[in-house]
mmCIF file of C-alpha atoms and ligand atoms in Angstrom:
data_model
loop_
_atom_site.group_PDB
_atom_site.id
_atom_site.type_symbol
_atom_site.label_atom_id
_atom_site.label_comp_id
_atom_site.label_asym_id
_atom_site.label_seq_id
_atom_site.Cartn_x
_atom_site.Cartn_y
_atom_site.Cartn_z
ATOM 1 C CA UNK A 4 51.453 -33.190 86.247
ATOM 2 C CA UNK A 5 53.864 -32.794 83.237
ATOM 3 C CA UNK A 6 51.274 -32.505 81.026
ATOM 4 C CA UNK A 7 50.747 -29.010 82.600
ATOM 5 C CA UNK A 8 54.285 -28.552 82.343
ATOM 6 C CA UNK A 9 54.361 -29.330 78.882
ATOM 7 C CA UNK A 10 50.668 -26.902 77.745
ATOM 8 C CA UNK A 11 52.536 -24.107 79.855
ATOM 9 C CA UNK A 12 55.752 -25.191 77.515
ATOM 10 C CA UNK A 13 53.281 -24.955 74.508
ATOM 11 C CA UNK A 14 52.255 -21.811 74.505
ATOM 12 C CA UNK A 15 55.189 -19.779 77.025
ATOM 13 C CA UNK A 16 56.157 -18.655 72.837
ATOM 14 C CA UNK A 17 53.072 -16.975 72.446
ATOM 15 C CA UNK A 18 53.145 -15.270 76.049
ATOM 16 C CA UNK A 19 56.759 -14.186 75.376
ATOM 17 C CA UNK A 20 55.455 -12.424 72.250
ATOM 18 C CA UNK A 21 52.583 -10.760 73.799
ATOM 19 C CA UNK A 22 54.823 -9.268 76.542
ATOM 20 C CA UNK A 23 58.032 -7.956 75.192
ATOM 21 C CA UNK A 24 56.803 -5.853 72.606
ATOM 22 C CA UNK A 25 55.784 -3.184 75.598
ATOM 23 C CA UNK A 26 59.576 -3.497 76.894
ATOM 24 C CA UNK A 27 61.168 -3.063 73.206
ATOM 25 C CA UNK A 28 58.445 -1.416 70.910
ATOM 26 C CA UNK A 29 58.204 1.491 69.567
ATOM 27 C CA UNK A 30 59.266 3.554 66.451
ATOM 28 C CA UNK A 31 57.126 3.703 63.226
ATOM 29 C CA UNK A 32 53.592 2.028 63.900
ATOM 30 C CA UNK A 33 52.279 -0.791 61.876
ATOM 31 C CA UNK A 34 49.348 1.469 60.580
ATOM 32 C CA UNK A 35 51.752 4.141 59.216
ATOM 33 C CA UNK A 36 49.546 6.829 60.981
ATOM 34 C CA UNK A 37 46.567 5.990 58.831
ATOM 35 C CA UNK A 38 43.097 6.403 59.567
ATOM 36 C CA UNK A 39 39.634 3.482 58.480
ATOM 37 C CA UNK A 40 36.709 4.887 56.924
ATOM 38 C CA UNK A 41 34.979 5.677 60.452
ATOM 39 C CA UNK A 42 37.856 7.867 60.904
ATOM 40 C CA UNK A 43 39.861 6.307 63.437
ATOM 41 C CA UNK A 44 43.111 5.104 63.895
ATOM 42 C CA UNK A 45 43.462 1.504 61.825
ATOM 43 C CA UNK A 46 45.330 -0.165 64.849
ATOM 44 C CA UNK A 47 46.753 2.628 66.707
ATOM 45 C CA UNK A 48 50.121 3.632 68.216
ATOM 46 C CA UNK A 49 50.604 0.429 70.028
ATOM 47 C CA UNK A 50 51.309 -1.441 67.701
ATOM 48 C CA UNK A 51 54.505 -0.905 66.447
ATOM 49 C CA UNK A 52 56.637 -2.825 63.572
ATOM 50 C CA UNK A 53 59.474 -2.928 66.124
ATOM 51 C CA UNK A 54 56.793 -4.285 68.743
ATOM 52 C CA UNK A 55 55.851 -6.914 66.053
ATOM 53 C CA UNK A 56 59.408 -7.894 64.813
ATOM 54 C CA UNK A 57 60.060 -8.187 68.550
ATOM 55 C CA UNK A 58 57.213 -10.384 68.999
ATOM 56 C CA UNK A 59 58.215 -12.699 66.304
ATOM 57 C CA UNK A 60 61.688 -12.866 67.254
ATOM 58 C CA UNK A 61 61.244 -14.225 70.671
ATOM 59 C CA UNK A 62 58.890 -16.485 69.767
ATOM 60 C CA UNK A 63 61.114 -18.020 67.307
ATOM 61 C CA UNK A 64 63.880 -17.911 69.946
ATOM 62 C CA UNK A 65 61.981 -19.696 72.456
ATOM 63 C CA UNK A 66 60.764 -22.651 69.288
ATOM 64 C CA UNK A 67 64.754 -22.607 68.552
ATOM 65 C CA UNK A 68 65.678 -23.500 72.225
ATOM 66 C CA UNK A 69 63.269 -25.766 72.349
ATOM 67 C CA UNK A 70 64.204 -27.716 69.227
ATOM 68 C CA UNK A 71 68.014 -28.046 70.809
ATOM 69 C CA UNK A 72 67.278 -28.656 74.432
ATOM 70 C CA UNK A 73 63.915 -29.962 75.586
ATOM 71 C CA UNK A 74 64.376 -33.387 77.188
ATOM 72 C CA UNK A 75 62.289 -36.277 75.573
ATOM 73 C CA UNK A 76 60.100 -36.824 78.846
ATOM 74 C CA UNK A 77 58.820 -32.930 78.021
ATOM 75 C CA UNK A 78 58.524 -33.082 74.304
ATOM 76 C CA UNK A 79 55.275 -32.542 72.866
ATOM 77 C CA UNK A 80 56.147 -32.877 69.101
ATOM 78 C CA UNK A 81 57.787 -36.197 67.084
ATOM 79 C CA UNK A 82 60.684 -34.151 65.307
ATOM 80 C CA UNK A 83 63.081 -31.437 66.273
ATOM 81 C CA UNK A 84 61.874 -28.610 63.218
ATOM 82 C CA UNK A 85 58.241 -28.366 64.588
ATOM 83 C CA UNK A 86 59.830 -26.746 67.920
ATOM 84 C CA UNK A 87 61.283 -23.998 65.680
ATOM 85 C CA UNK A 88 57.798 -23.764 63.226
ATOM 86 C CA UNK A 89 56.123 -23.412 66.735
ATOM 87 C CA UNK A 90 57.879 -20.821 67.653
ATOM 88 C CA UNK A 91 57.348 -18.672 64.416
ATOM 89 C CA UNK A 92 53.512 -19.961 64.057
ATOM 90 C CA UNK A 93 53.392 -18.434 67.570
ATOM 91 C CA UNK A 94 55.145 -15.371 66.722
ATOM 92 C CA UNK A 95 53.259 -14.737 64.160
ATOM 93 C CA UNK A 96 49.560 -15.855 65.721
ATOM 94 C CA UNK A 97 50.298 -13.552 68.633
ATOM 95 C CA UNK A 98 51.140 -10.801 66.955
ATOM 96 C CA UNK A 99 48.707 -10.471 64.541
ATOM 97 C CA UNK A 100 46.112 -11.516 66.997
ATOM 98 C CA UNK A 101 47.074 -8.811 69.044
ATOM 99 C CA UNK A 102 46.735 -6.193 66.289
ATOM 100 C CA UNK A 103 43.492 -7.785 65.382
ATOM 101 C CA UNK A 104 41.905 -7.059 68.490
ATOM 102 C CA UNK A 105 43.772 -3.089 68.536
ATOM 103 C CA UNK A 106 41.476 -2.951 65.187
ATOM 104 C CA UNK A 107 38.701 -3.936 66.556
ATOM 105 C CA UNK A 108 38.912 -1.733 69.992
ATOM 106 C CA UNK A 109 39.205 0.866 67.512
ATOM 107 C CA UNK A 110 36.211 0.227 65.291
ATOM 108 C CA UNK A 111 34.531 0.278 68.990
ATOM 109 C CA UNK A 112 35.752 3.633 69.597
ATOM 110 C CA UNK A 113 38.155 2.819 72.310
ATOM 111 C CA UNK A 114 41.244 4.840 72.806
ATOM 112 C CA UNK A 115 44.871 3.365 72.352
ATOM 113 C CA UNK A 116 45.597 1.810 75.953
ATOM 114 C CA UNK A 117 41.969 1.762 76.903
ATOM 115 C CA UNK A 118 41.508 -1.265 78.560
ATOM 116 C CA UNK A 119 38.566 -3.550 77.243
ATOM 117 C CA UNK A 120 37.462 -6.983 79.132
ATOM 118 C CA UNK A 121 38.363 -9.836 77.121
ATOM 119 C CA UNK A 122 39.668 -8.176 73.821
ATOM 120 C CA UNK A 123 42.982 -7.128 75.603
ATOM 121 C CA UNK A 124 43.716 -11.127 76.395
ATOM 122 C CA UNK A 125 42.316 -13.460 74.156
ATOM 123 C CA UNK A 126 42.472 -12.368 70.829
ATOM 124 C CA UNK A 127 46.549 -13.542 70.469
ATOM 125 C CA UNK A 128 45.905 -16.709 72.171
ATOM 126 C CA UNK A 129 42.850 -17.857 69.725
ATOM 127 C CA UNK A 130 45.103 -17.338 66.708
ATOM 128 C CA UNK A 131 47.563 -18.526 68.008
ATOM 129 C CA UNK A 132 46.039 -21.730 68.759
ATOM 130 C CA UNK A 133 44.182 -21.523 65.552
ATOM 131 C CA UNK A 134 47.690 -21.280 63.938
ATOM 132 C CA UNK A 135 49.112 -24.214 65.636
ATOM 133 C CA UNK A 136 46.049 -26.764 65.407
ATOM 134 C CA UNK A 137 46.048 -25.957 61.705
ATOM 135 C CA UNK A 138 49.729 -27.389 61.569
ATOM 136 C CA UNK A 139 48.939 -30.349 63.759
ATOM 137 C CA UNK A 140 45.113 -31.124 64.312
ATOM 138 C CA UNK A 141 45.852 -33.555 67.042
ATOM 139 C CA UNK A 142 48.058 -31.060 69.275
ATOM 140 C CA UNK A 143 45.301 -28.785 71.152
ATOM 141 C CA UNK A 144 42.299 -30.095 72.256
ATOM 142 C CA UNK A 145 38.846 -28.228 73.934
ATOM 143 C CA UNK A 146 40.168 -28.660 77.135
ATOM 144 C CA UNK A 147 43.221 -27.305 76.457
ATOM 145 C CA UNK A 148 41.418 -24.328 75.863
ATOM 146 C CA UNK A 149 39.262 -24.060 77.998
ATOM 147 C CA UNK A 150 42.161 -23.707 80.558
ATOM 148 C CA UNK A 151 44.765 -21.861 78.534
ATOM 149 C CA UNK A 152 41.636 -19.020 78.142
ATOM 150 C CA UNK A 153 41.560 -19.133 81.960
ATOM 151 C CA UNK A 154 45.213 -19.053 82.589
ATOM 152 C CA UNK A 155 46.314 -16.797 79.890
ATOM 153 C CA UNK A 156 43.217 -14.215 81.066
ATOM 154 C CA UNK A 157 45.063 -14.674 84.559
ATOM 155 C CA UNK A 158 48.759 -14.171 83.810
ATOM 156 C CA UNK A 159 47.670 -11.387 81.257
ATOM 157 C CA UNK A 160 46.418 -9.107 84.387
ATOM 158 C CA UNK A 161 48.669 -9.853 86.843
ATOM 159 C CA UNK A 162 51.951 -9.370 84.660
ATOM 160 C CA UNK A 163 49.997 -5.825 83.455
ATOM 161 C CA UNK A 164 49.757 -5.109 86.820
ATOM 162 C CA UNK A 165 53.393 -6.189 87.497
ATOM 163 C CA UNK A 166 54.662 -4.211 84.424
ATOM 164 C CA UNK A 167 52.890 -1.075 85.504
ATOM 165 C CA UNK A 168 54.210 -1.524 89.534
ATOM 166 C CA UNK A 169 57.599 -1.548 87.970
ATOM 167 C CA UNK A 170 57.232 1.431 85.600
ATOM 168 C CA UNK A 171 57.665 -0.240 82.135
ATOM 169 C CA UNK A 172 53.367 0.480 81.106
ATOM 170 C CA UNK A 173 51.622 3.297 82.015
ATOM 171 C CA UNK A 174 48.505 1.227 83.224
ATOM 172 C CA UNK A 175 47.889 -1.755 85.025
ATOM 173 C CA UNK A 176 45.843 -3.675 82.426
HETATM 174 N N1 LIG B 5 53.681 -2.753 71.450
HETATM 175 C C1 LIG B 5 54.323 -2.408 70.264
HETATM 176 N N2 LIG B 5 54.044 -3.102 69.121
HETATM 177 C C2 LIG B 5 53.141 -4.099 69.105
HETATM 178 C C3 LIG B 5 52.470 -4.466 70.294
HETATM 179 C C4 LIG B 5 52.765 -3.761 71.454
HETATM 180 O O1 LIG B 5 55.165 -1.516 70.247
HETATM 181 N N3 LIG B 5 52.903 -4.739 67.941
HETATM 182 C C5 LIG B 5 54.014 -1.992 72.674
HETATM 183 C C6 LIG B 5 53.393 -0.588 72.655
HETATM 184 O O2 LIG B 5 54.284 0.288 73.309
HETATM 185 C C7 LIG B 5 52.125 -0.785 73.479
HETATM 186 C C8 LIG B 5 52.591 -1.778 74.534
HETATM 187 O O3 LIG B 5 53.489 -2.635 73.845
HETATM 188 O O4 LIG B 5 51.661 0.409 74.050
HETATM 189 C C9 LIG B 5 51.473 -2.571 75.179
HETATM 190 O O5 LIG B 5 50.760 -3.321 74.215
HETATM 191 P P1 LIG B 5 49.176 -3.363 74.189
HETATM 192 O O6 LIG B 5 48.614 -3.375 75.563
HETATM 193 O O7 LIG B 5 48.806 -4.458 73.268
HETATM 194 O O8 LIG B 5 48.834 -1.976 73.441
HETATM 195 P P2 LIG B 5 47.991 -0.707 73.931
HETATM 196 O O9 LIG B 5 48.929 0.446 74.048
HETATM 197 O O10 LIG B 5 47.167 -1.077 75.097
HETATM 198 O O11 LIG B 5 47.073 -0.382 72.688
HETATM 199 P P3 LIG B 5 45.645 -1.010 72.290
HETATM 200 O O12 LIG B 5 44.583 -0.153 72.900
HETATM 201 O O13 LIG B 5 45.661 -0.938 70.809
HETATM 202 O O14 LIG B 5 45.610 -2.419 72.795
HETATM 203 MG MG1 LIG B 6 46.733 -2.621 76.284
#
């Protein structure tokens, strides 16, 4: 039983990140307006450097807490700076996960907000993970993901669906 608590502790960072962003983004978009050689949209207006720095930022809040508060019965690291690296690394991951798979919806000729099955929740999570196994090999293993794909596909629609119910997303995925 804690060890679910502590994989939903492990990667809360990177769900943070890939949620706020669509409460506080906006302003100048990470692709400056610029179009790729099929003549799309890089990334798209989604993805916004405010949506990014907000990403990051509560990430990194969320790895900060943890390095000051998490009891040693939940901890999942030896020493109180990985919390804090975590929370960056997941940051990070997440958001440029999530603007990988905006490129990639693009290059496949979907429209900004189009919703696409599996692209719109996996990409952050993979680099993310990606991100933290290369700091510690011994921290995720295939089981781990296994079930963080299925959870993280789960909480993915049902916040979008949550966030759109309340008025803060146009759509529901
Ligand atoms: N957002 C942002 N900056 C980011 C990521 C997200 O400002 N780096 C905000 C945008 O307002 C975006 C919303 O969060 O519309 C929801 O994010 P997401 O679903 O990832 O973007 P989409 O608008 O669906 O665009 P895409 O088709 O590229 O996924
Ligand atoms: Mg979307």
């Amino acid at each position: 039983m804690i060890w679910v608590i502590k994989v939903i502790l492990f990667i809360l960072p990177a769900y943070f990140a890939n949620s706020l962003p669509v409460l506080l983004g906006g302003g100048k978009p990470m692709d400056f307006g610029m179009n790729f050689m099929d003549g799309k949209r890089i990334l798209g207006d989604g993805k916004t450097w405010r949506g990014f720095a907000t990403g990051v930022g509560i990430a990194w809040l969320i790895g900060c807490i943890y390095s000051l508060y998490l009891p040693d019965w939940l901890a999942f690291y030896d020493d109180s700076f990985s919390y804090v690296f975590l929370g960056l690394i997941s940051g990070f991951g997440t958001m440029l996960g999530d603007a990988l798979g905006s490129f990639v919806k693009r290059r496949l000729h979907f429209s900004r907000g189009a919703p696409s099955f599996l692209i719109d929740q996996l990409p952050f999570l993979y680099l993310t993970l990606l991100f933290l196994w290369l700091y510690d090999l011994s921290i995720v293993s295939w089981f781990d993901i296994f079930w963080l794909t299925v959870l993280t596909y789960l909480v993915h629609r049902i916040a979008n669906v949550i966030a759109n119910r309340f008025g803060w997303k146009k759509v529901s995925w």
